[in-house]
XYZ file of N, CA and C in Angstrom:
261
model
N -58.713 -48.848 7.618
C -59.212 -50.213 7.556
C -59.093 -50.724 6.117
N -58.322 -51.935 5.702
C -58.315 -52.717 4.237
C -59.621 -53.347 4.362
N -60.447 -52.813 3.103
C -61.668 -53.465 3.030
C -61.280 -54.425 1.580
N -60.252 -54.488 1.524
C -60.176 -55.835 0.150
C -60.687 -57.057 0.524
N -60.423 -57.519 1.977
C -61.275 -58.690 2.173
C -62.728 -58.714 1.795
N -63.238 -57.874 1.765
C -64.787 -57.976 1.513
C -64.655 -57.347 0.250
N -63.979 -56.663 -0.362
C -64.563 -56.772 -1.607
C -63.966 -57.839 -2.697
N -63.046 -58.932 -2.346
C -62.812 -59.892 -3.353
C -63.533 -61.427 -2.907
N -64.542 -61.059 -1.747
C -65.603 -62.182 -1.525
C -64.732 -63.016 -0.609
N -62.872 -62.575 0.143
C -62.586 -63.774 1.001
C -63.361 -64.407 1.879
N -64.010 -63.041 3.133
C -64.836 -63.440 3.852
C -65.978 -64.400 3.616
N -66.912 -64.723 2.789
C -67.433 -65.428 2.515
C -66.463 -66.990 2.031
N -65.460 -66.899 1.657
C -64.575 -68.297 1.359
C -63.980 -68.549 2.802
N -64.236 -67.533 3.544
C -63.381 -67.756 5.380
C -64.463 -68.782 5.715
N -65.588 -68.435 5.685
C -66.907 -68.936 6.447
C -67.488 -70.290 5.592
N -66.898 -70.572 4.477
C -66.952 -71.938 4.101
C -66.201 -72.968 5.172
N -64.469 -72.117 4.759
C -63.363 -73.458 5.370
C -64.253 -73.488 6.784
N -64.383 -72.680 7.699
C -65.019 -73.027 8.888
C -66.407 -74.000 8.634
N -66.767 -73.855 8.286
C -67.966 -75.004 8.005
C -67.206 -76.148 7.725
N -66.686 -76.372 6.729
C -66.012 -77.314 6.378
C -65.193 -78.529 7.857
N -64.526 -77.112 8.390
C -63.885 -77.516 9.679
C -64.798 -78.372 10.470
N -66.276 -77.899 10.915
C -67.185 -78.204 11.576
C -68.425 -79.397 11.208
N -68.177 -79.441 9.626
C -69.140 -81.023 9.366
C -68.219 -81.949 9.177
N -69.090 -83.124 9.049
C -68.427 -84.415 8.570
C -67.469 -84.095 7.532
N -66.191 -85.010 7.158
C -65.337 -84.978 6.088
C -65.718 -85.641 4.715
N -67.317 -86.459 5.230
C -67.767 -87.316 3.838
C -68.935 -85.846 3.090
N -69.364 -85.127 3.698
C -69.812 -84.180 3.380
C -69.053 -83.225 2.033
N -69.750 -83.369 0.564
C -69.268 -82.480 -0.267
C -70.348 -81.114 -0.879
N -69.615 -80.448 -0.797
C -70.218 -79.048 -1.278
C -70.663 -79.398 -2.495
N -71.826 -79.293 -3.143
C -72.089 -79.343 -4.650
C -72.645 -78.260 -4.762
N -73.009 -77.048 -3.944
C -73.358 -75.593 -5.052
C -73.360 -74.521 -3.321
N -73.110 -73.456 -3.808
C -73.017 -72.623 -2.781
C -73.664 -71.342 -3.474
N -74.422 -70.757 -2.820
C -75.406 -69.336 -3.263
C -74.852 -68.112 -2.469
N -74.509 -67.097 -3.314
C -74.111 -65.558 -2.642
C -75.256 -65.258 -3.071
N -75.487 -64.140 -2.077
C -76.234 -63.247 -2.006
C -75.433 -61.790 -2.444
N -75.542 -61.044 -3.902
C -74.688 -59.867 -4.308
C -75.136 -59.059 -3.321
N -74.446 -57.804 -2.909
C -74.985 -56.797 -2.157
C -75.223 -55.630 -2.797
N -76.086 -54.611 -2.695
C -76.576 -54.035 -3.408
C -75.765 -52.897 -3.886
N -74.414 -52.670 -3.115
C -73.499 -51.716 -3.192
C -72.077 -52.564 -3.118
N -71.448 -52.934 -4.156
C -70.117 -53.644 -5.104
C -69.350 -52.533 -4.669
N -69.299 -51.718 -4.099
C -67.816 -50.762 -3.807
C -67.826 -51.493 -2.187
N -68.789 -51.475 -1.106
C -68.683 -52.471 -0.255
C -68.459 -54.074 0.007
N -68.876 -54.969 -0.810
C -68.913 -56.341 -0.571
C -69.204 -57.127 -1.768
N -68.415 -57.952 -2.199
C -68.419 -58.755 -3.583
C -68.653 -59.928 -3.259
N -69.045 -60.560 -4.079
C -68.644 -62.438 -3.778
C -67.937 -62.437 -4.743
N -67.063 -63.835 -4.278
C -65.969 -64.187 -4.914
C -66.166 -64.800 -6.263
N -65.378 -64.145 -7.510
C -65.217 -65.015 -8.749
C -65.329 -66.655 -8.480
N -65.555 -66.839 -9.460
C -65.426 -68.986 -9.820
C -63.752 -68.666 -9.591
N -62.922 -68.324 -10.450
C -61.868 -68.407 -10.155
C -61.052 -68.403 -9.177
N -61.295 -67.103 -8.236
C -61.156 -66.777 -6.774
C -61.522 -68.074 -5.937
N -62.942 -68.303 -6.251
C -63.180 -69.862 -5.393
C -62.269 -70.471 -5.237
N -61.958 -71.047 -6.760
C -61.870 -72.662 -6.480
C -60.412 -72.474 -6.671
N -58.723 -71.188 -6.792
C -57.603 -71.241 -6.382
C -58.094 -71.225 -4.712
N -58.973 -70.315 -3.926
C -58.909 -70.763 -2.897
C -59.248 -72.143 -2.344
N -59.935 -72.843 -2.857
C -60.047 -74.334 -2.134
C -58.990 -75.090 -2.208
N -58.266 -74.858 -3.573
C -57.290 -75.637 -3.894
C -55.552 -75.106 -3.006
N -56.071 -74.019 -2.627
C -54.663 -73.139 -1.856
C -54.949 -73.911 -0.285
N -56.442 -73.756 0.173
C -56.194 -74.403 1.516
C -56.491 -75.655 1.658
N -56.144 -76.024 0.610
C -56.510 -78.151 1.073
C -57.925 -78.541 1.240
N -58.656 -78.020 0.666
C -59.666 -78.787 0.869
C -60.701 -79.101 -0.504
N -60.006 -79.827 -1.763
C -60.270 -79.921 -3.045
C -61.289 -81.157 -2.551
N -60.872 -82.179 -1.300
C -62.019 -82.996 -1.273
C -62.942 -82.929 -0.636
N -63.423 -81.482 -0.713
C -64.657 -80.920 0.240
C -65.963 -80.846 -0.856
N -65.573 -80.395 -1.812
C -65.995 -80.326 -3.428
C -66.121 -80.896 -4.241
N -66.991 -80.778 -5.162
C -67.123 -81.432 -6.115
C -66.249 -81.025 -7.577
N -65.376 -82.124 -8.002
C -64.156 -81.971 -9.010
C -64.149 -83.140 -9.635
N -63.396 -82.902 -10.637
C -62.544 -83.785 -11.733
C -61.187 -83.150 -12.109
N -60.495 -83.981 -12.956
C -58.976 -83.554 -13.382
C -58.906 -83.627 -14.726
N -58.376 -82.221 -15.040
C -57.990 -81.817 -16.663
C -57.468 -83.293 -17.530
N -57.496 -83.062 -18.521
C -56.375 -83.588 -18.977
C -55.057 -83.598 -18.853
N -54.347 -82.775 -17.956
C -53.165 -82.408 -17.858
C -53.188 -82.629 -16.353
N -54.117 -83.589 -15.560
C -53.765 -84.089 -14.004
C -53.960 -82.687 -13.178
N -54.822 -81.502 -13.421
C -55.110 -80.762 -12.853
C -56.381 -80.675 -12.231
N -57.037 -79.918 -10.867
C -58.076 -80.242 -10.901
C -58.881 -79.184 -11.495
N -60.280 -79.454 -12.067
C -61.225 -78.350 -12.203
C -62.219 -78.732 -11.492
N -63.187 -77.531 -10.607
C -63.862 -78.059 -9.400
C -65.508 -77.420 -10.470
N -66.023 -78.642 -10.038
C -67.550 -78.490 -10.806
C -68.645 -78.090 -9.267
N -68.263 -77.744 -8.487
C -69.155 -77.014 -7.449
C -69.625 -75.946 -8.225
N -71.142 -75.807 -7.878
C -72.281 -74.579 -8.689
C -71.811 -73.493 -7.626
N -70.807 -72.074 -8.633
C -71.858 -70.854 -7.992
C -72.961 -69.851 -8.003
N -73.589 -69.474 -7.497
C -74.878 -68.915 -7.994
C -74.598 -67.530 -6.777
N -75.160 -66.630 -7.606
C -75.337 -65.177 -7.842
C -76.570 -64.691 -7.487
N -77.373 -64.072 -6.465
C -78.246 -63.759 -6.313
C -78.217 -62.472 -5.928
N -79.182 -61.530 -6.594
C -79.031 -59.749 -6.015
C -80.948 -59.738 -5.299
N -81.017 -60.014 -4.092
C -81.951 -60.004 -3.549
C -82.229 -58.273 -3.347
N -83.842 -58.218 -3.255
C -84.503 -56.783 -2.988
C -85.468 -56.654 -2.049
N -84.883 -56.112 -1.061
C -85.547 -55.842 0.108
C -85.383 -56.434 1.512
């Protein structure tokens, strides 16, 4: 079994686009919360970086909250937040 999906946090970016799929299109993401798991050789969340090439790989930059570089690129200002819950 390839467990890279879960440990570079896709699964959790799978279960966005499906949301995404399923609300309104005026609906924008402005912060999304992982929950870390207590064992990182099993299940990661995804880098900022990881994010937001994935939003921008599957089309959905206007799901998010963004602006554009100086150089007409986008950078996506959606909050991620990191949480290592106990218990």
């Amino acid at each position: 079994m390839d467990t890279t999906i879960l440990k570079s946090g896709e699964v959790a970016l799978k279960a966005i686009y499906n949301i995404f799929s399923a609300t309104p299109k005026d609906l924008i993401l402005d912060q999304v919360s992982f929950e870390q798991s207590h064992d990182k050789t099993l299940l990661e969340v995804p880098t900022k970086q990881f994010f937001d090439q994935y939003i921008i790989d599957n089309g959905v930059l206007d799901r998010v909250i963004h602006h554009e570089d100086k150089n007409g690129k986008p950078v996506i200002d959606t909050k991620l937040v990191t949480e290592l819950r106990i218990g």
